[in-house]
Coordinates of N, CA and C in Angstrom, one line a residue:
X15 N -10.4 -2.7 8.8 CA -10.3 -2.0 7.6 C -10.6 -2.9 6.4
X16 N -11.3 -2.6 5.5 CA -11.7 -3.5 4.4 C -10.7 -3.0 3.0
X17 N -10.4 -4.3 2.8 CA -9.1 -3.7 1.9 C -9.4 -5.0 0.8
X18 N -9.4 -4.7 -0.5 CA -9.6 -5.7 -1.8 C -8.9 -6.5 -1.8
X19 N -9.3 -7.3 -2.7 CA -8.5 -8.6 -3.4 C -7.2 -8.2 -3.8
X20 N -7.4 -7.1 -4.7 CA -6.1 -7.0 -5.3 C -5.2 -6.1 -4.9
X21 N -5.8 -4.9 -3.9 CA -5.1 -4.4 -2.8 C -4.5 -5.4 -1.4
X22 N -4.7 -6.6 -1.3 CA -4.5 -7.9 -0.9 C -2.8 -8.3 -1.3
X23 N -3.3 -8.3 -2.5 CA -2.8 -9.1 -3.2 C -0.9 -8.4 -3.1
X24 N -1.3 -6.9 -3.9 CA -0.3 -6.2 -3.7 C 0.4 -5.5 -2.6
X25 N -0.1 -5.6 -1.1 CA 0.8 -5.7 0.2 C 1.1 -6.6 0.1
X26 N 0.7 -8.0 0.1 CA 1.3 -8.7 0.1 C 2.7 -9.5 -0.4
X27 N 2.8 -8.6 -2.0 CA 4.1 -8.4 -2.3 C 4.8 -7.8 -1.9
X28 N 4.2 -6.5 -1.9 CA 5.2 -5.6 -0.7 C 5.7 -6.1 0.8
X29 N 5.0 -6.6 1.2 CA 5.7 -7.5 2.6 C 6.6 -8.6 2.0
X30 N 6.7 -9.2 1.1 CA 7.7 -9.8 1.1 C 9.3 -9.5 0.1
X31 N 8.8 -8.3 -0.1 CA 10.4 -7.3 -0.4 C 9.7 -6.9 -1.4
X32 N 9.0 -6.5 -2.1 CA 8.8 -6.0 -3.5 C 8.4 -4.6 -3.2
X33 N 8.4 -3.7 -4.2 CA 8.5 -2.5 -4.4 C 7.6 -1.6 -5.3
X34 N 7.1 -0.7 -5.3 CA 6.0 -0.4 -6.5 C 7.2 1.3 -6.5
X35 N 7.2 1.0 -8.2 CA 7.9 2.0 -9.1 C 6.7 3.2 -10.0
X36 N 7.0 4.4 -9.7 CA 5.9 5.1 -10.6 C 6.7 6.0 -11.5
X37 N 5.9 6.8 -12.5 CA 6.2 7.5 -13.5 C 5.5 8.4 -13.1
X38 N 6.1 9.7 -13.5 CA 5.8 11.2 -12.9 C 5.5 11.8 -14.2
X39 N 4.6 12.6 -14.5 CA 4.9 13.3 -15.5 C 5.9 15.2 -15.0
X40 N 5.5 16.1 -16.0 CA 6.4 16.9 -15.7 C 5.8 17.7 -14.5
X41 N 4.2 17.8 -15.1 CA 3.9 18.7 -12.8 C 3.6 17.8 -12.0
X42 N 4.7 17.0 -11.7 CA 4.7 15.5 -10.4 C 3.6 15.2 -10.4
X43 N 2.8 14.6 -11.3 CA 1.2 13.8 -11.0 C 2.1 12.6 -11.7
X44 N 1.4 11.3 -10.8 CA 1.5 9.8 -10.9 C 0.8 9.5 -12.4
X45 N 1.6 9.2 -13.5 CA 0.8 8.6 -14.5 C 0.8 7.2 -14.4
X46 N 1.7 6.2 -13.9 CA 1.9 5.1 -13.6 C 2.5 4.3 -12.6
X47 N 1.5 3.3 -11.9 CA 2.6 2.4 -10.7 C 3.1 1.4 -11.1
X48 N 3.8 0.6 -11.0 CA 4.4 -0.9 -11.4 C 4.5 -1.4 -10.5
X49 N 3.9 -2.4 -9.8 CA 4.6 -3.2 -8.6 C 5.2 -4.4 -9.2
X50 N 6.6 -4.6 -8.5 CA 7.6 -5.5 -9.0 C 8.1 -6.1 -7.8
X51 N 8.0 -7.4 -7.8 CA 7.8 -8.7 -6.7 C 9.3 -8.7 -6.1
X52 N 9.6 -9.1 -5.3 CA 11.0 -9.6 -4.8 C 12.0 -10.5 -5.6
X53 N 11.1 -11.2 -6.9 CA 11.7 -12.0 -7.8 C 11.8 -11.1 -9.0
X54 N 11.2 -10.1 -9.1 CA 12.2 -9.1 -10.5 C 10.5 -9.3 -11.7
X55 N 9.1 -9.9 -11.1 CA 8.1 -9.7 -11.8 C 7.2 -9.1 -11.1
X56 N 6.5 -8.5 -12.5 CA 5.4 -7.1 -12.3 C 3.8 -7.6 -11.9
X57 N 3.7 -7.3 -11.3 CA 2.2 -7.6 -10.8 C 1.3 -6.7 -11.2
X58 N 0.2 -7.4 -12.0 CA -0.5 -6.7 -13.2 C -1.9 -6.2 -12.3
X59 N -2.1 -6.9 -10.4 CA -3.0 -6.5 -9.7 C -3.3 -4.8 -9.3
X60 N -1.6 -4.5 -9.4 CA -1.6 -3.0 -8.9 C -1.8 -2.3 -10.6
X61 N -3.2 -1.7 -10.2 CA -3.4 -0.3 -11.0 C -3.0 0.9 -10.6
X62 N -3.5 2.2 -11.2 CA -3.4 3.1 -10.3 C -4.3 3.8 -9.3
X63 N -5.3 2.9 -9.5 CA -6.7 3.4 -8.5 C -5.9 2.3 -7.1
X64 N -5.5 0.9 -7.7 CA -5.0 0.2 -6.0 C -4.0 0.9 -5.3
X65 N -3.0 2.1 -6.2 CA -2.1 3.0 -6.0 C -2.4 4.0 -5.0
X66 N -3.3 4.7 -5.3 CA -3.8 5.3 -5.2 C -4.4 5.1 -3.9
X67 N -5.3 4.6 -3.3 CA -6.1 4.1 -2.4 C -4.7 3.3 -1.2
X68 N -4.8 2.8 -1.7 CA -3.1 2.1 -0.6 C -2.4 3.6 -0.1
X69 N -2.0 4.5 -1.5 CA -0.9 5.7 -0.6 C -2.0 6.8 0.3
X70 N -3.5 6.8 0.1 CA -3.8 7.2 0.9 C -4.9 7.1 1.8
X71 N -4.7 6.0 2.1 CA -4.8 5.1 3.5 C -3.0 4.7 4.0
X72 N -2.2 5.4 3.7 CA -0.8 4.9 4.3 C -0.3 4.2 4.5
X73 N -0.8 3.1 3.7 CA -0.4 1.5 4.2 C 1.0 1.5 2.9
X74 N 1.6 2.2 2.1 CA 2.6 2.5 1.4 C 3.2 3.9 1.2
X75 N 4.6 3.7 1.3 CA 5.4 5.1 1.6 C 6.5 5.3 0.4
X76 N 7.2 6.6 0.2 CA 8.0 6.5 -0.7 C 9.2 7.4 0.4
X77 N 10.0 7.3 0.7 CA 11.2 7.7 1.5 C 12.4 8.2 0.4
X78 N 12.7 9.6 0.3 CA 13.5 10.4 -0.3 C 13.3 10.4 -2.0
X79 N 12.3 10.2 -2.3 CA 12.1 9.9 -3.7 C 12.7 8.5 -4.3
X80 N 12.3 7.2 -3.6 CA 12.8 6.3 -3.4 C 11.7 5.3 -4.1
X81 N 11.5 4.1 -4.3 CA 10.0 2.9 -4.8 C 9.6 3.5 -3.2
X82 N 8.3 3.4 -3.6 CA 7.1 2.7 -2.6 C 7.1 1.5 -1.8
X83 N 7.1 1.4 -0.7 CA 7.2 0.6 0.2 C 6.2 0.4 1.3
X84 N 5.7 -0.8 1.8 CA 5.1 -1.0 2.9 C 5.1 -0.3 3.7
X85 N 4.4 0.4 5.0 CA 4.7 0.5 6.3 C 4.2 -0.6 7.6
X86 N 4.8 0.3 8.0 CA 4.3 -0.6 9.5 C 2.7 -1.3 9.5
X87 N 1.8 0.4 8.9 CA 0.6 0.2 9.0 C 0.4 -1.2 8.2
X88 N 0.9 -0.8 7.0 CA 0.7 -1.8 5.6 C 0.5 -3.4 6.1
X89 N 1.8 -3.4 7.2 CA 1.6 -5.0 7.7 C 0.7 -5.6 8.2
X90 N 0.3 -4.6 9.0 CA -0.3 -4.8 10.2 C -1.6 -4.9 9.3
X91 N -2.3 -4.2 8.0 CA -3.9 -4.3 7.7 C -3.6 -5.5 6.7
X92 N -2.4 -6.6 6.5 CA -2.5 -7.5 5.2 C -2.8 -8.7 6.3
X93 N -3.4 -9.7 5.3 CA -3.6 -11.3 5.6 C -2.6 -11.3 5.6
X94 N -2.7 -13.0 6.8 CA -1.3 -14.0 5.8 C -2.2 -15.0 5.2
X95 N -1.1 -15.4 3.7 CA -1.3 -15.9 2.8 C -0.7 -17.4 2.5
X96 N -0.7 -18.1 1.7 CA 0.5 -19.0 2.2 C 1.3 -19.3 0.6
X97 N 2.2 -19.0 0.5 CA 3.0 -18.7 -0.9 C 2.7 -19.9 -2.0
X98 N 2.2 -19.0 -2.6 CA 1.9 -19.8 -3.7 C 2.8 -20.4 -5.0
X99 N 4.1 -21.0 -4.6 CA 5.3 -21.2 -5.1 C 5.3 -22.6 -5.6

């Protein structure tokens, strides 16, 4: 599966606990995603076209109206990277 740099970028945070938060307007359409790292910062990689594209290819899930999170698949189509800390 061919997946971008910055769709890369952002499983990648997602595998390591981070979460992508959206804003709904009033007829449930996505006006915004935020992905927010495991350390509490926003990763300016996720737009909403990488939003977009990630939830539907399924490699990101939302459970009970919950953040967005990885799946199984998510793991399984990301590099490993080596933390750049």
């Amino acid at each position: 599966m061919n997946i971008s740099k910055n769709e890369q970028r952002v499983l990648h945070a997602l595998a390591q606990g981070g979460l992508i938060k959206v804003i709904k307007d009033d007829k449930n359409h996505v006006l915004e995603a935020d992905c927010i790292t495991r350390d509490g910062w926003f990763l300016t990689a996720c737009t909403l076209d990488v939003f977009k594209k990630l939830r539907k290819r399924r490699l990101i899930r939302s459970q009970g109206g919950g953040p967005y999170r990885i799946t199984r698949e998510g793991l399984l189509a990301v590099r490993a990277e080596l933390c750049q800390r």
